[in-house]
Amino acid sequence: METTTFELQGEFIELCNLLKLAGIANSGGQGKVMVSDGIVQVDGNIETRRTAKIRSGQVVECLGQTVKVL
C-alpha cells in the first residue's frame, strides 16, 4: 500500500478533488464515480459523499493508496 501526504492550502478540500490532485483519479469526474462506487474510505469508514470536506489530520484510502492530509 502506497502512502503519500497532501498539504492543504485552505481549511478543507472536497473529496473528489483530493482524489484527482493526489493522482488516484485521472479527473474529478472519475473521483466522483469512485466515491459513488463505495471504494473510498475516510478515516477507515466508507465515504459516499462526493463533496465531503476533507480537513487536516484525515486519512483517505482508495485502490491501495493512502493519502494523509496535512
Short mmCIF file of N, CA and C in Angstrom, two decimals:
data_model
loop_
_atom_site.label_atom_id
_atom_site.label_comp_id
_atom_site.label_asym_id
_atom_site.label_seq_id
_atom_site.Cartn_x
_atom_site.Cartn_y
_atom_site.Cartn_z
N MET A 1 0.84 -1.18 0.00
CA MET A 1 0.00 0.00 0.00
C MET A 1 0.89 1.25 0.00
N GLU A 2 0.66 2.13 -0.94
CA GLU A 2 1.45 3.35 -1.08
C GLU A 2 0.83 4.46 -0.23
N THR A 3 1.68 5.17 0.54
CA THR A 3 1.21 6.27 1.36
C THR A 3 1.86 7.56 0.90
N THR A 4 1.04 8.59 0.68
CA THR A 4 1.54 9.90 0.32
C THR A 4 0.92 10.93 1.25
N THR A 5 1.46 12.14 1.22
CA THR A 5 0.88 13.22 2.00
C THR A 5 0.38 14.30 1.06
N PHE A 6 -0.61 15.04 1.51
CA PHE A 6 -1.18 16.14 0.73
C PHE A 6 -1.28 17.34 1.65
N GLU A 7 -0.62 18.43 1.27
CA GLU A 7 -0.64 19.63 2.09
C GLU A 7 -1.82 20.51 1.69
N LEU A 8 -2.70 20.73 2.63
CA LEU A 8 -3.91 21.51 2.42
C LEU A 8 -3.55 22.98 2.26
N GLN A 9 -4.19 23.66 1.31
CA GLN A 9 -3.94 25.08 1.08
C GLN A 9 -4.97 25.97 1.77
N GLY A 10 -6.07 25.40 2.18
CA GLY A 10 -7.13 26.15 2.87
C GLY A 10 -7.63 25.35 4.05
N GLU A 11 -8.88 25.59 4.42
CA GLU A 11 -9.47 24.91 5.56
C GLU A 11 -9.83 23.45 5.23
N PHE A 12 -10.24 23.21 3.96
CA PHE A 12 -10.64 21.86 3.56
C PHE A 12 -10.51 21.73 2.05
N ILE A 13 -10.66 20.47 1.58
CA ILE A 13 -10.73 20.17 0.15
C ILE A 13 -11.84 19.15 -0.04
N GLU A 14 -12.58 19.27 -1.13
CA GLU A 14 -13.63 18.28 -1.41
C GLU A 14 -12.98 16.96 -1.79
N LEU A 15 -13.60 15.87 -1.34
CA LEU A 15 -13.03 14.54 -1.52
C LEU A 15 -12.70 14.22 -2.98
N CYS A 16 -13.62 14.47 -3.91
CA CYS A 16 -13.38 14.14 -5.30
C CYS A 16 -12.19 14.93 -5.86
N ASN A 17 -12.00 16.17 -5.41
CA ASN A 17 -10.87 16.98 -5.85
C ASN A 17 -9.56 16.46 -5.27
N LEU A 18 -9.59 16.00 -4.03
CA LEU A 18 -8.39 15.42 -3.41
C LEU A 18 -7.95 14.18 -4.18
N LEU A 19 -8.90 13.33 -4.56
CA LEU A 19 -8.55 12.13 -5.31
C LEU A 19 -7.86 12.49 -6.62
N LYS A 20 -8.32 13.54 -7.26
CA LYS A 20 -7.72 14.00 -8.52
C LYS A 20 -6.33 14.58 -8.27
N LEU A 21 -6.20 15.48 -7.33
CA LEU A 21 -4.92 16.14 -7.07
C LEU A 21 -3.87 15.20 -6.50
N ALA A 22 -4.30 14.16 -5.80
CA ALA A 22 -3.36 13.18 -5.25
C ALA A 22 -2.94 12.15 -6.28
N GLY A 23 -3.56 12.18 -7.47
CA GLY A 23 -3.19 11.26 -8.54
C GLY A 23 -3.86 9.91 -8.47
N ILE A 24 -4.84 9.76 -7.61
CA ILE A 24 -5.57 8.49 -7.51
C ILE A 24 -6.59 8.40 -8.64
N ALA A 25 -7.26 9.53 -8.92
CA ALA A 25 -8.22 9.60 -10.02
C ALA A 25 -7.63 10.46 -11.14
N ASN A 26 -7.97 10.13 -12.37
CA ASN A 26 -7.47 10.90 -13.51
C ASN A 26 -8.20 12.22 -13.68
N SER A 27 -9.40 12.32 -13.10
CA SER A 27 -10.19 13.53 -13.21
C SER A 27 -11.13 13.62 -12.02
N GLY A 28 -11.71 14.81 -11.84
CA GLY A 28 -12.69 14.97 -10.77
C GLY A 28 -13.90 14.07 -11.00
N GLY A 29 -14.27 13.90 -12.26
CA GLY A 29 -15.41 13.03 -12.60
C GLY A 29 -15.14 11.58 -12.21
N GLN A 30 -13.92 11.12 -12.47
CA GLN A 30 -13.57 9.76 -12.10
C GLN A 30 -13.56 9.63 -10.57
N GLY A 31 -13.10 10.67 -9.88
CA GLY A 31 -13.13 10.67 -8.42
C GLY A 31 -14.54 10.54 -7.88
N LYS A 32 -15.49 11.24 -8.52
CA LYS A 32 -16.89 11.16 -8.10
C LYS A 32 -17.44 9.75 -8.27
N VAL A 33 -17.06 9.09 -9.37
CA VAL A 33 -17.52 7.71 -9.61
C VAL A 33 -16.94 6.78 -8.56
N MET A 34 -15.66 6.96 -8.22
CA MET A 34 -15.02 6.11 -7.21
C MET A 34 -15.75 6.24 -5.87
N VAL A 35 -16.10 7.47 -5.50
CA VAL A 35 -16.81 7.69 -4.24
C VAL A 35 -18.19 7.05 -4.31
N SER A 36 -18.90 7.26 -5.42
CA SER A 36 -20.24 6.69 -5.58
C SER A 36 -20.22 5.17 -5.54
N ASP A 37 -19.13 4.57 -6.04
CA ASP A 37 -19.00 3.11 -6.05
C ASP A 37 -18.63 2.54 -4.68
N GLY A 38 -18.36 3.42 -3.71
CA GLY A 38 -18.07 2.96 -2.35
C GLY A 38 -16.69 2.39 -2.16
N ILE A 39 -15.72 2.81 -2.99
CA ILE A 39 -14.36 2.26 -2.85
C ILE A 39 -13.40 3.23 -2.18
N VAL A 40 -13.93 4.33 -1.64
CA VAL A 40 -13.10 5.33 -0.97
C VAL A 40 -13.42 5.32 0.52
N GLN A 41 -12.37 5.30 1.33
CA GLN A 41 -12.54 5.35 2.77
C GLN A 41 -11.90 6.61 3.32
N VAL A 42 -12.57 7.22 4.30
CA VAL A 42 -12.03 8.37 5.01
C VAL A 42 -11.96 7.98 6.48
N ASP A 43 -10.76 8.02 7.03
CA ASP A 43 -10.54 7.63 8.43
C ASP A 43 -11.10 6.23 8.72
N GLY A 44 -10.94 5.32 7.75
CA GLY A 44 -11.33 3.93 7.94
C GLY A 44 -12.78 3.61 7.66
N ASN A 45 -13.59 4.61 7.29
CA ASN A 45 -15.01 4.40 7.01
C ASN A 45 -15.31 4.72 5.56
N ILE A 46 -16.14 3.91 4.92
CA ILE A 46 -16.53 4.17 3.54
C ILE A 46 -17.26 5.50 3.47
N GLU A 47 -16.83 6.34 2.53
CA GLU A 47 -17.43 7.67 2.36
C GLU A 47 -18.16 7.71 1.02
N THR A 48 -19.44 8.08 1.05
CA THR A 48 -20.22 8.13 -0.19
C THR A 48 -20.62 9.54 -0.58
N ARG A 49 -20.21 10.53 0.19
CA ARG A 49 -20.48 11.94 -0.16
C ARG A 49 -19.33 12.44 -1.04
N ARG A 50 -19.63 12.70 -2.30
CA ARG A 50 -18.58 13.11 -3.24
C ARG A 50 -17.91 14.41 -2.84
N THR A 51 -18.66 15.30 -2.23
CA THR A 51 -18.09 16.59 -1.86
C THR A 51 -17.82 16.69 -0.36
N ALA A 52 -17.57 15.54 0.27
CA ALA A 52 -17.23 15.55 1.70
C ALA A 52 -16.02 16.46 1.90
N LYS A 53 -16.05 17.25 2.95
CA LYS A 53 -14.96 18.18 3.24
C LYS A 53 -13.87 17.44 4.00
N ILE A 54 -12.71 17.34 3.39
CA ILE A 54 -11.57 16.66 3.99
C ILE A 54 -10.67 17.72 4.61
N ARG A 55 -10.36 17.52 5.88
CA ARG A 55 -9.58 18.51 6.63
C ARG A 55 -8.25 17.91 7.09
N SER A 56 -7.37 18.78 7.56
CA SER A 56 -6.07 18.36 8.06
C SER A 56 -6.21 17.29 9.13
N GLY A 57 -5.38 16.26 9.04
CA GLY A 57 -5.40 15.17 10.01
C GLY A 57 -6.19 13.96 9.55
N GLN A 58 -6.96 14.11 8.47
CA GLN A 58 -7.74 12.97 7.99
C GLN A 58 -6.91 12.11 7.04
N VAL A 59 -7.31 10.85 6.91
CA VAL A 59 -6.63 9.89 6.05
C VAL A 59 -7.64 9.32 5.06
N VAL A 60 -7.28 9.37 3.78
CA VAL A 60 -8.14 8.88 2.71
C VAL A 60 -7.47 7.66 2.08
N GLU A 61 -8.24 6.59 1.86
CA GLU A 61 -7.72 5.36 1.25
C GLU A 61 -8.57 4.98 0.05
N CYS A 62 -7.89 4.59 -1.04
CA CYS A 62 -8.59 4.16 -2.25
C CYS A 62 -7.63 3.41 -3.15
N LEU A 63 -8.07 2.28 -3.69
CA LEU A 63 -7.27 1.49 -4.64
C LEU A 63 -5.86 1.19 -4.15
N GLY A 64 -5.74 0.88 -2.86
CA GLY A 64 -4.44 0.52 -2.31
C GLY A 64 -3.53 1.70 -2.03
N GLN A 65 -4.03 2.90 -2.18
CA GLN A 65 -3.24 4.10 -1.91
C GLN A 65 -3.82 4.83 -0.71
N THR A 66 -2.93 5.38 0.11
CA THR A 66 -3.33 6.13 1.29
C THR A 66 -2.81 7.55 1.19
N VAL A 67 -3.66 8.52 1.48
CA VAL A 67 -3.28 9.93 1.47
C VAL A 67 -3.52 10.50 2.85
N LYS A 68 -2.47 11.00 3.47
CA LYS A 68 -2.58 11.68 4.77
C LYS A 68 -2.62 13.17 4.49
N VAL A 69 -3.67 13.82 4.94
CA VAL A 69 -3.86 15.24 4.69
C VAL A 69 -3.21 16.04 5.82
N LEU A 70 -2.34 16.97 5.43
CA LEU A 70 -1.63 17.80 6.43
C LEU A 70 -2.18 19.21 6.45
#
